[in-house]
mmCIF file with all atom_site columns, C-alpha atoms in Angstrom:
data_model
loop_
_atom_site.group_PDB
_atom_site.id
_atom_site.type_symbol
_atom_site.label_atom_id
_atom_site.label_alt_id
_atom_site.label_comp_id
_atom_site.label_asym_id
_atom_site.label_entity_id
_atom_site.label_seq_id
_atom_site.pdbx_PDB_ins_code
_atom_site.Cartn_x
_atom_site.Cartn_y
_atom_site.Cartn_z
_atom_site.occupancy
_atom_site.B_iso_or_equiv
_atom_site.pdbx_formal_charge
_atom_site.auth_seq_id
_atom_site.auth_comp_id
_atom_site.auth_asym_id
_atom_site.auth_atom_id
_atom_site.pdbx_PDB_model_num
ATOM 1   C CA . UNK A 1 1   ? -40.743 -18.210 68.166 1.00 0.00 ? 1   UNK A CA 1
ATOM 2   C CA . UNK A 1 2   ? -38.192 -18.721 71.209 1.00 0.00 ? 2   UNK A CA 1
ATOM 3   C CA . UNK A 1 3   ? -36.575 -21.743 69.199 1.00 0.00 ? 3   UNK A CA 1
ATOM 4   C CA . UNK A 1 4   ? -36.163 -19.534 65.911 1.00 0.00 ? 4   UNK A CA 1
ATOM 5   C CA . UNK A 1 5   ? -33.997 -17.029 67.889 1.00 0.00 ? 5   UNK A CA 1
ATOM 6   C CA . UNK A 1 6   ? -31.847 -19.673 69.147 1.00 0.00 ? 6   UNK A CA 1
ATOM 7   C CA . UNK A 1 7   ? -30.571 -21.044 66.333 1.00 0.00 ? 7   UNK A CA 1
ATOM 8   C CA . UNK A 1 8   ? -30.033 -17.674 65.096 1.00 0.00 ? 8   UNK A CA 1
ATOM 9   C CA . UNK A 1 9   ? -27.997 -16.924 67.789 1.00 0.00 ? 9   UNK A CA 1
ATOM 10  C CA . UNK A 1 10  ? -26.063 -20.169 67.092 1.00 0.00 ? 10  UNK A CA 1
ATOM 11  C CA . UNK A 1 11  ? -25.557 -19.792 63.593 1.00 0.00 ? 11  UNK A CA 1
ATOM 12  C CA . UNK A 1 12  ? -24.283 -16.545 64.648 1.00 0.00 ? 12  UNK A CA 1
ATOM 13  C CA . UNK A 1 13  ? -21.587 -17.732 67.132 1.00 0.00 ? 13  UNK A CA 1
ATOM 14  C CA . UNK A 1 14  ? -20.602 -20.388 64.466 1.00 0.00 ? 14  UNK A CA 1
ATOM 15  C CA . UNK A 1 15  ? -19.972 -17.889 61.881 1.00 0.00 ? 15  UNK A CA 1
ATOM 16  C CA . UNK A 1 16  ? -17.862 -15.677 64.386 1.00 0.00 ? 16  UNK A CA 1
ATOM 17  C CA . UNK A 1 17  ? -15.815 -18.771 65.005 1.00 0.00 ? 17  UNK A CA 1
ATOM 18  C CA . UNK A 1 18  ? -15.290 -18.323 61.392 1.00 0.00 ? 18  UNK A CA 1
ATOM 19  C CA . UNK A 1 19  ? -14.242 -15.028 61.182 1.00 0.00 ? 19  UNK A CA 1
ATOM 20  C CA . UNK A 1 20  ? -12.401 -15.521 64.089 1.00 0.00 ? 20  UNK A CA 1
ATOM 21  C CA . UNK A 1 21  ? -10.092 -18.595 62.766 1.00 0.00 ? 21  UNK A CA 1
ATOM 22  C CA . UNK A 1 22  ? -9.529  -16.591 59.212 1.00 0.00 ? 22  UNK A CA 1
ATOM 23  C CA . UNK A 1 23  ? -8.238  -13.844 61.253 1.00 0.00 ? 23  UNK A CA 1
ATOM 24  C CA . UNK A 1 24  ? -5.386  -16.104 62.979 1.00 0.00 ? 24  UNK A CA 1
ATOM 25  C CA . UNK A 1 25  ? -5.150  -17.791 59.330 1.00 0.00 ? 25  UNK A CA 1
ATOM 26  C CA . UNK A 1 26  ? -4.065  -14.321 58.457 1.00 0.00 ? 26  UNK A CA 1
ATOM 27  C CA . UNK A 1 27  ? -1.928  -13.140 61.229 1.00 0.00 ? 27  UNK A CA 1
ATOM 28  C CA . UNK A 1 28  ? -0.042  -16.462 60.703 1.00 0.00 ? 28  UNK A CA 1
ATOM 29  C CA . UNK A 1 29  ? 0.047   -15.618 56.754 1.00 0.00 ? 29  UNK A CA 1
ATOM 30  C CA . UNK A 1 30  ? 1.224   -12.301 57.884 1.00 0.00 ? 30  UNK A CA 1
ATOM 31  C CA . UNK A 1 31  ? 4.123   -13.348 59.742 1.00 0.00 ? 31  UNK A CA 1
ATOM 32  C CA . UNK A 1 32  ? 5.017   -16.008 57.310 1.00 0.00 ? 32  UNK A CA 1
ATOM 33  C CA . UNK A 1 33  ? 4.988   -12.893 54.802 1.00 0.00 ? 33  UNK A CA 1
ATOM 34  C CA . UNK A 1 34  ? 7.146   -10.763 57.408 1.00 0.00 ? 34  UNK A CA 1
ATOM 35  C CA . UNK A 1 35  ? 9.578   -13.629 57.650 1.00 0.00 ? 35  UNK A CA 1
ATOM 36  C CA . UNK A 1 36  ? 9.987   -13.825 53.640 1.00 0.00 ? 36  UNK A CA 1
ATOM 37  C CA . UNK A 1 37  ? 10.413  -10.087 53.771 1.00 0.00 ? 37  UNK A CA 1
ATOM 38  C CA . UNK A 1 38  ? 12.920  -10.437 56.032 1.00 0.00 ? 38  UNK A CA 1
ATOM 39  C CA . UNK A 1 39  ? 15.256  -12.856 53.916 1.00 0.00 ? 39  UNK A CA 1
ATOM 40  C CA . UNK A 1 40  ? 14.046  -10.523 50.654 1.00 0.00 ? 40  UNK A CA 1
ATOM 41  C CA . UNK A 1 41  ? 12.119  -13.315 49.005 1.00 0.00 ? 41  UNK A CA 1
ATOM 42  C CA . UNK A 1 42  ? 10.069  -11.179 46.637 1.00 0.00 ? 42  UNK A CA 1
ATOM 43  C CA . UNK A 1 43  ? 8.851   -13.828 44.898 1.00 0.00 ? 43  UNK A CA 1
ATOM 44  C CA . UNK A 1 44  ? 7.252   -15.837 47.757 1.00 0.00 ? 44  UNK A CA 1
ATOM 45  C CA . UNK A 1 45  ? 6.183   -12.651 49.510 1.00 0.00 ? 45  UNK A CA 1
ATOM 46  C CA . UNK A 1 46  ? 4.061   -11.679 46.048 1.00 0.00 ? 46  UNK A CA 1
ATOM 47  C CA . UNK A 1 47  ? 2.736   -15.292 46.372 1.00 0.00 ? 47  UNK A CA 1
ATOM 48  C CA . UNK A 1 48  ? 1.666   -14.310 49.713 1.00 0.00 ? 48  UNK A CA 1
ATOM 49  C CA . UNK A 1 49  ? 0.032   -11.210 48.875 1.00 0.00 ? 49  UNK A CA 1
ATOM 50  C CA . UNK A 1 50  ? -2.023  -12.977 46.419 1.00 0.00 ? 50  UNK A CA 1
ATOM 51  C CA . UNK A 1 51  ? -3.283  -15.369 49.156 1.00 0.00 ? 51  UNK A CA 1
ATOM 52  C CA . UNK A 1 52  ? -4.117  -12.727 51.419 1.00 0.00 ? 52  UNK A CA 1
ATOM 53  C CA . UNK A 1 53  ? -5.606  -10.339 49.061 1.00 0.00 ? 53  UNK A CA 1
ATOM 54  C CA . UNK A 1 54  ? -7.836  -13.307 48.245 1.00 0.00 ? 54  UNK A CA 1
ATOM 55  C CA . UNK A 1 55  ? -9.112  -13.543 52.223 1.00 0.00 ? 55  UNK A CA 1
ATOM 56  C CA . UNK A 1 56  ? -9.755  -10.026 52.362 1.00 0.00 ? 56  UNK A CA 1
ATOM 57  C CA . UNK A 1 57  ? -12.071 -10.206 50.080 1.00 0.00 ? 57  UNK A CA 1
ATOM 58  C CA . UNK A 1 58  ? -14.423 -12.012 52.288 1.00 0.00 ? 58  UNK A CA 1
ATOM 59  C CA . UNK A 1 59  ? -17.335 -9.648  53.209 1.00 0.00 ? 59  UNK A CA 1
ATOM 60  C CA . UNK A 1 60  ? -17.637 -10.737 56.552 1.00 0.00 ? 60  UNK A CA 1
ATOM 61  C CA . UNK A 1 61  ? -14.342 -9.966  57.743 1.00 0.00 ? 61  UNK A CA 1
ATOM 62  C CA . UNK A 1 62  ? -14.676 -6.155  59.307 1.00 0.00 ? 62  UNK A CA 1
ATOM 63  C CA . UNK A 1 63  ? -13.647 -3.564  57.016 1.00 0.00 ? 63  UNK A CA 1
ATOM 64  C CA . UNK A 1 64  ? -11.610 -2.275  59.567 1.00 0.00 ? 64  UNK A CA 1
ATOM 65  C CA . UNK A 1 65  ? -9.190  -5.375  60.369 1.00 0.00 ? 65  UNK A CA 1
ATOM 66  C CA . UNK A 1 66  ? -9.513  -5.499  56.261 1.00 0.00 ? 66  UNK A CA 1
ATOM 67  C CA . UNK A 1 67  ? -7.778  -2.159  55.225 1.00 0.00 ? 67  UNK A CA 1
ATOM 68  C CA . UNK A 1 68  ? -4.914  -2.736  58.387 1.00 0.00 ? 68  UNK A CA 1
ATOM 69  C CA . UNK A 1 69  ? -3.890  -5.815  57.100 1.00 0.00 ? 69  UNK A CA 1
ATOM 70  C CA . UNK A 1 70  ? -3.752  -4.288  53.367 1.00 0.00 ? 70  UNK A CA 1
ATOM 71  C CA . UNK A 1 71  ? -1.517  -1.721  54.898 1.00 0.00 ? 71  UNK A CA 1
ATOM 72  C CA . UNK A 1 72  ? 0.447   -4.409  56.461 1.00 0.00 ? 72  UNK A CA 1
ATOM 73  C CA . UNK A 1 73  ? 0.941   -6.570  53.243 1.00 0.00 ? 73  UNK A CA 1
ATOM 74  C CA . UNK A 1 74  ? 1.322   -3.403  51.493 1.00 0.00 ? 74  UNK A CA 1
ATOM 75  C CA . UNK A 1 75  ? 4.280   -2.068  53.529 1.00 0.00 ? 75  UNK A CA 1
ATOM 76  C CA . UNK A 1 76  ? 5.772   -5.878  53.834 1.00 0.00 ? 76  UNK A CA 1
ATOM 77  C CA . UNK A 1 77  ? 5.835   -5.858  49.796 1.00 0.00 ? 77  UNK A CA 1
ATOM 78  C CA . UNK A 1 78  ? 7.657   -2.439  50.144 1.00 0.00 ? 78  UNK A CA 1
ATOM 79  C CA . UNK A 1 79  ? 10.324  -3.939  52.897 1.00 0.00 ? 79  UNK A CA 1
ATOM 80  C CA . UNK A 1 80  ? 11.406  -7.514  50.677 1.00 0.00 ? 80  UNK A CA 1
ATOM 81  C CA . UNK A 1 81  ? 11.632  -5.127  47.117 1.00 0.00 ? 81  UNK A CA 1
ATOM 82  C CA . UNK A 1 82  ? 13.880  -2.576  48.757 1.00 0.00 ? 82  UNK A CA 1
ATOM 83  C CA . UNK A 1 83  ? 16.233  -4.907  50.600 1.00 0.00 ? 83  UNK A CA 1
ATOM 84  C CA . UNK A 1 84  ? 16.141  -7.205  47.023 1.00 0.00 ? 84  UNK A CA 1
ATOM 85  C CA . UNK A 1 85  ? 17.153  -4.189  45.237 1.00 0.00 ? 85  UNK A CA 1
ATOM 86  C CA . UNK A 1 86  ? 20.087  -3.289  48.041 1.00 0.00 ? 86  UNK A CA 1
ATOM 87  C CA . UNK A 1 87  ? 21.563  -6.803  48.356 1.00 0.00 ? 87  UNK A CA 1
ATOM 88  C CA . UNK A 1 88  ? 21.602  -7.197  44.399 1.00 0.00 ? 88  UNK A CA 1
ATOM 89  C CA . UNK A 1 89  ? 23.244  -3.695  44.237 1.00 0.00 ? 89  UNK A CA 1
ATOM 90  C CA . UNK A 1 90  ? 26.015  -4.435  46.871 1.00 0.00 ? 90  UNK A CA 1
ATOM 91  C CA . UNK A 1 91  ? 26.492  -7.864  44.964 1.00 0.00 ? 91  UNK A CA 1
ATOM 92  C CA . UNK A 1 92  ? 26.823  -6.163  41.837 1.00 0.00 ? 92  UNK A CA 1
ATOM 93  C CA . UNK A 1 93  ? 28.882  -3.591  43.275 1.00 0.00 ? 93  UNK A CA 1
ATOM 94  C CA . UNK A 1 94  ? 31.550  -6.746  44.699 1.00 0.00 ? 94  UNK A CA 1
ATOM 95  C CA . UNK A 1 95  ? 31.223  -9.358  41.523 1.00 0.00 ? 95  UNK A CA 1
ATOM 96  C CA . UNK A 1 96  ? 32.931  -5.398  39.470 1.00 0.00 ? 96  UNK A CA 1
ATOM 97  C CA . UNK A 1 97  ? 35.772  -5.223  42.143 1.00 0.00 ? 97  UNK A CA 1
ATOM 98  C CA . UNK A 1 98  ? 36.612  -8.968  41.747 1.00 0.00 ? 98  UNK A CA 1
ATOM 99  C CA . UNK A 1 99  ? 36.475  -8.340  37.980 1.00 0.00 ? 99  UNK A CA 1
ATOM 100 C CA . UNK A 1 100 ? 33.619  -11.062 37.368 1.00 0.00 ? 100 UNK A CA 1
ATOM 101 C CA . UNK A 1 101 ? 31.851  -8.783  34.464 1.00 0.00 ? 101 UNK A CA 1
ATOM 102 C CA . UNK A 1 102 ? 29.291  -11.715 34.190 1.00 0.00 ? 102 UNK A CA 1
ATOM 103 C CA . UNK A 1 103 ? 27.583  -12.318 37.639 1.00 0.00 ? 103 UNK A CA 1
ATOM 104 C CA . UNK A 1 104 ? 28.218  -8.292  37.788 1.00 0.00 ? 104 UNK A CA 1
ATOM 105 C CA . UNK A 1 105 ? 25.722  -7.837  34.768 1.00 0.00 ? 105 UNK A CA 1
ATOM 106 C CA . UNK A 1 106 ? 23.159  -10.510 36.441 1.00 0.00 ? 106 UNK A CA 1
ATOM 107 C CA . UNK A 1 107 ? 22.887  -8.275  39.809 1.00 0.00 ? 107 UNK A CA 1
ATOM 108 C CA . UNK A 1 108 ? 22.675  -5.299  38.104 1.00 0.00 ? 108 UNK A CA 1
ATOM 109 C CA . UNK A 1 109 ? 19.895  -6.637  35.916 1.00 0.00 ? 109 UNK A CA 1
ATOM 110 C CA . UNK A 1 110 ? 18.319  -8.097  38.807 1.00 0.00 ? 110 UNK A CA 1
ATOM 111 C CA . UNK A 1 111 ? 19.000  -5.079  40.745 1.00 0.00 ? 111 UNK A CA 1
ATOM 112 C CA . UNK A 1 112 ? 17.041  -3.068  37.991 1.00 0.00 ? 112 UNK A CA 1
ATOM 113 C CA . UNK A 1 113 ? 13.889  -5.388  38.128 1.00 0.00 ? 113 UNK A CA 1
ATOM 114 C CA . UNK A 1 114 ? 13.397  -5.315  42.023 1.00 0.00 ? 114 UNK A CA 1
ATOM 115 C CA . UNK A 1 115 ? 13.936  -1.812  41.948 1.00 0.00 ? 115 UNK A CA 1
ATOM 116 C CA . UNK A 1 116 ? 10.969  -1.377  39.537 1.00 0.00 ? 116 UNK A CA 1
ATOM 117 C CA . UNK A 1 117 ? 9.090   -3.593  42.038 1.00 0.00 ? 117 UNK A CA 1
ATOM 118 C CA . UNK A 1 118 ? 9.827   -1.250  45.186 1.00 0.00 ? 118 UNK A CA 1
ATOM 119 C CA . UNK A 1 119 ? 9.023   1.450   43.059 1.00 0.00 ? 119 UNK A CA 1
ATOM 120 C CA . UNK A 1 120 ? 5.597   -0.070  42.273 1.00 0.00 ? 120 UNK A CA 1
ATOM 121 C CA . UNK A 1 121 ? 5.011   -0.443  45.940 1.00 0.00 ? 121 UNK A CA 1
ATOM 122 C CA . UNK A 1 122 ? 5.635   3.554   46.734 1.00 0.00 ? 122 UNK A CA 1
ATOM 123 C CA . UNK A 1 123 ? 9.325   3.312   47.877 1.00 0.00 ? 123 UNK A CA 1
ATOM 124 C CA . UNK A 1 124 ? 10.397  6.683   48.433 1.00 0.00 ? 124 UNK A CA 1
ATOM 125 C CA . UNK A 1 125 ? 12.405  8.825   45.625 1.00 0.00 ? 125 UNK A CA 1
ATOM 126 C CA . UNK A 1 126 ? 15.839  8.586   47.816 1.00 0.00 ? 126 UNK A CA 1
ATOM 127 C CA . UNK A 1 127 ? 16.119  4.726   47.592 1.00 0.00 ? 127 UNK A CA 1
ATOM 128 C CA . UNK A 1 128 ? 16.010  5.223   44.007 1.00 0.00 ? 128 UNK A CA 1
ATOM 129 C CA . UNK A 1 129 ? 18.658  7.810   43.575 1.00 0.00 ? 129 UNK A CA 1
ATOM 130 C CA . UNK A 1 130 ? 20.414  5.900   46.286 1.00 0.00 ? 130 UNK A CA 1
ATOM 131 C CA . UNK A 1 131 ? 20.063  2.713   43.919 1.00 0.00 ? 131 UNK A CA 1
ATOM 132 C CA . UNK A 1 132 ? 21.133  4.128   40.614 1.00 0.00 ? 132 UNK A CA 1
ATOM 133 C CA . UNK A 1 133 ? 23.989  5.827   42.245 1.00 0.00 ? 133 UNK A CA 1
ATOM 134 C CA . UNK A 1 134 ? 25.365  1.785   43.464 1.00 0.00 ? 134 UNK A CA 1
ATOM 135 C CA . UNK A 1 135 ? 24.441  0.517   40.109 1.00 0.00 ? 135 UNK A CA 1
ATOM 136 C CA . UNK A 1 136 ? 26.508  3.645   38.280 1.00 0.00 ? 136 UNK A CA 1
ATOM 137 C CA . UNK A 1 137 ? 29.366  2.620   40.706 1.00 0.00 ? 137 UNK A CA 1
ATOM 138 C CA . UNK A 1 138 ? 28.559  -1.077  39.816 1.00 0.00 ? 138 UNK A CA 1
ATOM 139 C CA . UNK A 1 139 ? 29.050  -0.342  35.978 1.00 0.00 ? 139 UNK A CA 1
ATOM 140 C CA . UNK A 1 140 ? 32.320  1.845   36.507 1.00 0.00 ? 140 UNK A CA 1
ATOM 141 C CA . UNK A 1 141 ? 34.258  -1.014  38.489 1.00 0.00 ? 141 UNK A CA 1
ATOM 142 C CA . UNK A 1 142 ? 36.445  -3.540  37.575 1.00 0.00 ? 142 UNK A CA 1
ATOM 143 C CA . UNK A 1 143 ? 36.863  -4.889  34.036 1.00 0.00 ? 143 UNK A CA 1
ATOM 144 C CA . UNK A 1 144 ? 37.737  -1.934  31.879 1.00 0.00 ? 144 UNK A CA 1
ATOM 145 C CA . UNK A 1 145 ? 40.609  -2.745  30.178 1.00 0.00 ? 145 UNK A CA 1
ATOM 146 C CA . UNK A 1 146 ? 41.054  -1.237  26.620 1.00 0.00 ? 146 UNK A CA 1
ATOM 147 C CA . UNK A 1 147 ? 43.769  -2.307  23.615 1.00 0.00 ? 147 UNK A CA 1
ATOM 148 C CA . UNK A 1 148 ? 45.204  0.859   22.939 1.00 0.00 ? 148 UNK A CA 1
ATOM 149 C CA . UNK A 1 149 ? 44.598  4.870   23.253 1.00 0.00 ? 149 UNK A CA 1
ATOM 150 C CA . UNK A 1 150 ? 42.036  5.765   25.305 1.00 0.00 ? 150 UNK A CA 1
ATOM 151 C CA . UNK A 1 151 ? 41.160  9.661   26.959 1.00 0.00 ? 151 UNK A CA 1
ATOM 152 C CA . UNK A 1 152 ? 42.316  8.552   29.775 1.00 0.00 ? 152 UNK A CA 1
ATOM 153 C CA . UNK A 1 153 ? 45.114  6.845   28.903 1.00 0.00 ? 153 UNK A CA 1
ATOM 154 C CA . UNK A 1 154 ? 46.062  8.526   25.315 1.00 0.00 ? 154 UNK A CA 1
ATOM 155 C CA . UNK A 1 155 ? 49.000  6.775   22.790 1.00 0.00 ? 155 UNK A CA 1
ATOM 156 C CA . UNK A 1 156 ? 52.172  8.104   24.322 1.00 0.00 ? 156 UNK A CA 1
ATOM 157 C CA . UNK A 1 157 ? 53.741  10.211  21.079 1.00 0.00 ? 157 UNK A CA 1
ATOM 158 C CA . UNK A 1 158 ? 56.834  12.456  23.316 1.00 0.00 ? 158 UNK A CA 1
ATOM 159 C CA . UNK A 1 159 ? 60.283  11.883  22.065 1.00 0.00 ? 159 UNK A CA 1
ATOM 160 C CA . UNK A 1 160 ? 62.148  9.221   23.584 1.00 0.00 ? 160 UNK A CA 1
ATOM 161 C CA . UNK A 1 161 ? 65.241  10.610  25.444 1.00 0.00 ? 161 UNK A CA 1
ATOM 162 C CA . UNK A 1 162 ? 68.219  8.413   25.758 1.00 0.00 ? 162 UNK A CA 1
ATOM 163 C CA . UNK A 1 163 ? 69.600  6.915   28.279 1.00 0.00 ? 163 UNK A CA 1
ATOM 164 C CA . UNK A 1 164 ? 72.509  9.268   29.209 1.00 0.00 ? 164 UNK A CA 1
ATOM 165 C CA . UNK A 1 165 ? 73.578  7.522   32.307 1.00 0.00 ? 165 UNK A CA 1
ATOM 166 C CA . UNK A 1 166 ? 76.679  5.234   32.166 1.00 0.00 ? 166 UNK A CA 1
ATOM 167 C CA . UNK A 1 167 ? 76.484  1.244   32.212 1.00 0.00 ? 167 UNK A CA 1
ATOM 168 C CA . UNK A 1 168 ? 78.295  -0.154  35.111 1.00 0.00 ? 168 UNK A CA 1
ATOM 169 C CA . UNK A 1 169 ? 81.271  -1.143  33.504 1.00 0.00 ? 169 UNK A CA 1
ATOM 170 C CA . UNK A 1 170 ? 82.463  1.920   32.127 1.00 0.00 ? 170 UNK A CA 1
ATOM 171 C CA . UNK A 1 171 ? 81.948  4.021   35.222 1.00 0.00 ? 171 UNK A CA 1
ATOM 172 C CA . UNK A 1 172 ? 84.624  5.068   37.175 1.00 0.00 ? 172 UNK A CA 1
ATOM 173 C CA . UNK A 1 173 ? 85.485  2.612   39.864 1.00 0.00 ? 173 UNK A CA 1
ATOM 174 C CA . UNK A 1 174 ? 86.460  5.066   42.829 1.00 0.00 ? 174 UNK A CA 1
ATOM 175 C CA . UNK A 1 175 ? 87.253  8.544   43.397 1.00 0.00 ? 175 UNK A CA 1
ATOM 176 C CA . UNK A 1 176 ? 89.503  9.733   46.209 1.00 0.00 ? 176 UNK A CA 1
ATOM 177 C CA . UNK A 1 177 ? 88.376  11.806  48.856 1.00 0.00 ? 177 UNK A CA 1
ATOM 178 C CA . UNK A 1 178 ? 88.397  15.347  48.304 1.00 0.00 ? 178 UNK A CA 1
ATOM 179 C CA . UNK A 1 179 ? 90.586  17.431  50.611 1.00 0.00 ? 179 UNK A CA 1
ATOM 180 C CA . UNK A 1 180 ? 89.264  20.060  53.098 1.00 0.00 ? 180 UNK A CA 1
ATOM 181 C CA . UNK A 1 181 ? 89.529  23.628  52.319 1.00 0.00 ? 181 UNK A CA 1
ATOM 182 C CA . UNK A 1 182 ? 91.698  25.532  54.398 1.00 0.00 ? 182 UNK A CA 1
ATOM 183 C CA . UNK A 1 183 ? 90.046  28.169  56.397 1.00 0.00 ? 183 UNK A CA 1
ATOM 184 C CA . UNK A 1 184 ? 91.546  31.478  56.586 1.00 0.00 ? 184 UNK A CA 1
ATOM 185 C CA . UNK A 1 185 ? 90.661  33.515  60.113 1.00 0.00 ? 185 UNK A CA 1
ATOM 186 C CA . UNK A 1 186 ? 89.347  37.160  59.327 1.00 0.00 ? 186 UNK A CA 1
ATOM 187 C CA . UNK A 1 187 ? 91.447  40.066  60.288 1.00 0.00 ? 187 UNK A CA 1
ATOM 188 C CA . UNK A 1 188 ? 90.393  41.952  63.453 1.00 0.00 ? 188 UNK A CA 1
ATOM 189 C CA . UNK A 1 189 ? 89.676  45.643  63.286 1.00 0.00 ? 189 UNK A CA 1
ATOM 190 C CA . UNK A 1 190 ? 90.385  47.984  66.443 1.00 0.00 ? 190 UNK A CA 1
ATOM 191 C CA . UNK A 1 191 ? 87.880  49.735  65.110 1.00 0.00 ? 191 UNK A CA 1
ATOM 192 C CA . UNK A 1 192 ? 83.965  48.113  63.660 1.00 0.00 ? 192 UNK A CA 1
ATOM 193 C CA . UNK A 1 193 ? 83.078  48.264  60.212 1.00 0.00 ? 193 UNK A CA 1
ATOM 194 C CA . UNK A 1 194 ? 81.093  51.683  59.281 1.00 0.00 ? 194 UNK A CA 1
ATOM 195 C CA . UNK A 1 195 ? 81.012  53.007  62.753 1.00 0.00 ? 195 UNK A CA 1
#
């Protein structure tokens, strides 16, 4: 009977040595993840996710250390899809001043798609207005050029006025200085004006 609680006891150390080395598999996974957040690799960091979400599943891991790590991956997801969305906005927002209407189209489409991502991982309602407020701006710059009328700019219809002023040749080559006025002095009165 002594024996049988033995190996018990040794199974159980061996399978805490397991639970213990998936947890450090995880942390490392988790910092990986962090890193990939970091450079706003969404694509990599939803690979990630995957893996983890496939650990947690385990049973034997504590429920716990389960549901904080969830939380982590969770707000890691949240982190890479909002800095996606703002680097393809600014990007956007550049490729319209530099009048490239193509690579301006690409960010804001890619823009769009990460932004549905963030929102899918609870970004808060400001980021979006924030977002569709650089993608508006996006749209209006550069590359709006129109042939002919617009509201802005409507067909010019006024009367044309001619040109009244003389050409160069026919203009008179120099005038003389004008002479100064004489100045007259002003009578003096013994006595002051309405007094």
């Amino acid at each position: 009977m002594f024996g049988f609680g033995k190996e018990k006891s040794a199974n159980e150390e061996a399978e805490e040595r397991r639970i213990e080395a998936m947890k450090q598999s995880i942390e490392a996974a988790l910092v990986q993840m962090k890193k990939q957040a970091d450079a706003a690799l969404t694509d990599r960091c939803e690979a990630s996710a995957k893996r983890l979400t496939e650990f947690l599943k385990n049973p034997k891991l504590p429920k716990d250390y389960a549901k904080q790590v969830r939380e982590g991956v969770d707000r890691l997801m949240l982190q890479a899809f909002m800095k996606a969305t703002a680097l393809a906005a600014k990007e956007a927002v550049d490729a319209g001043k530099n009048d490239d209407s193509e690579k301006r189209t690409a960010k804001i489409k890619e823009a769009r798609e990460k932004l549905s991502g963030a929102m899918k991982n609870k970004a808060p309602q400001e980021f979006k207005q924030q977002c569709e407020r650089m993608l508006e701006v996006a749209m209006l710059s550069g590359g709006v050029k129109a042939k002919g009328p617009t509201k802005a700019k409507p067909r010019d219809t006024a009367p044309r006025v001619e040109n009244r002023a003389k050409p160069v040749d026919t203009a008179p080559t120099a005038v003389a200085p004008a002479k100064k006025p004489e100045t007259k002095k002003l009578k003096t009165y013994a006595k002051p004006v309405g007094a």
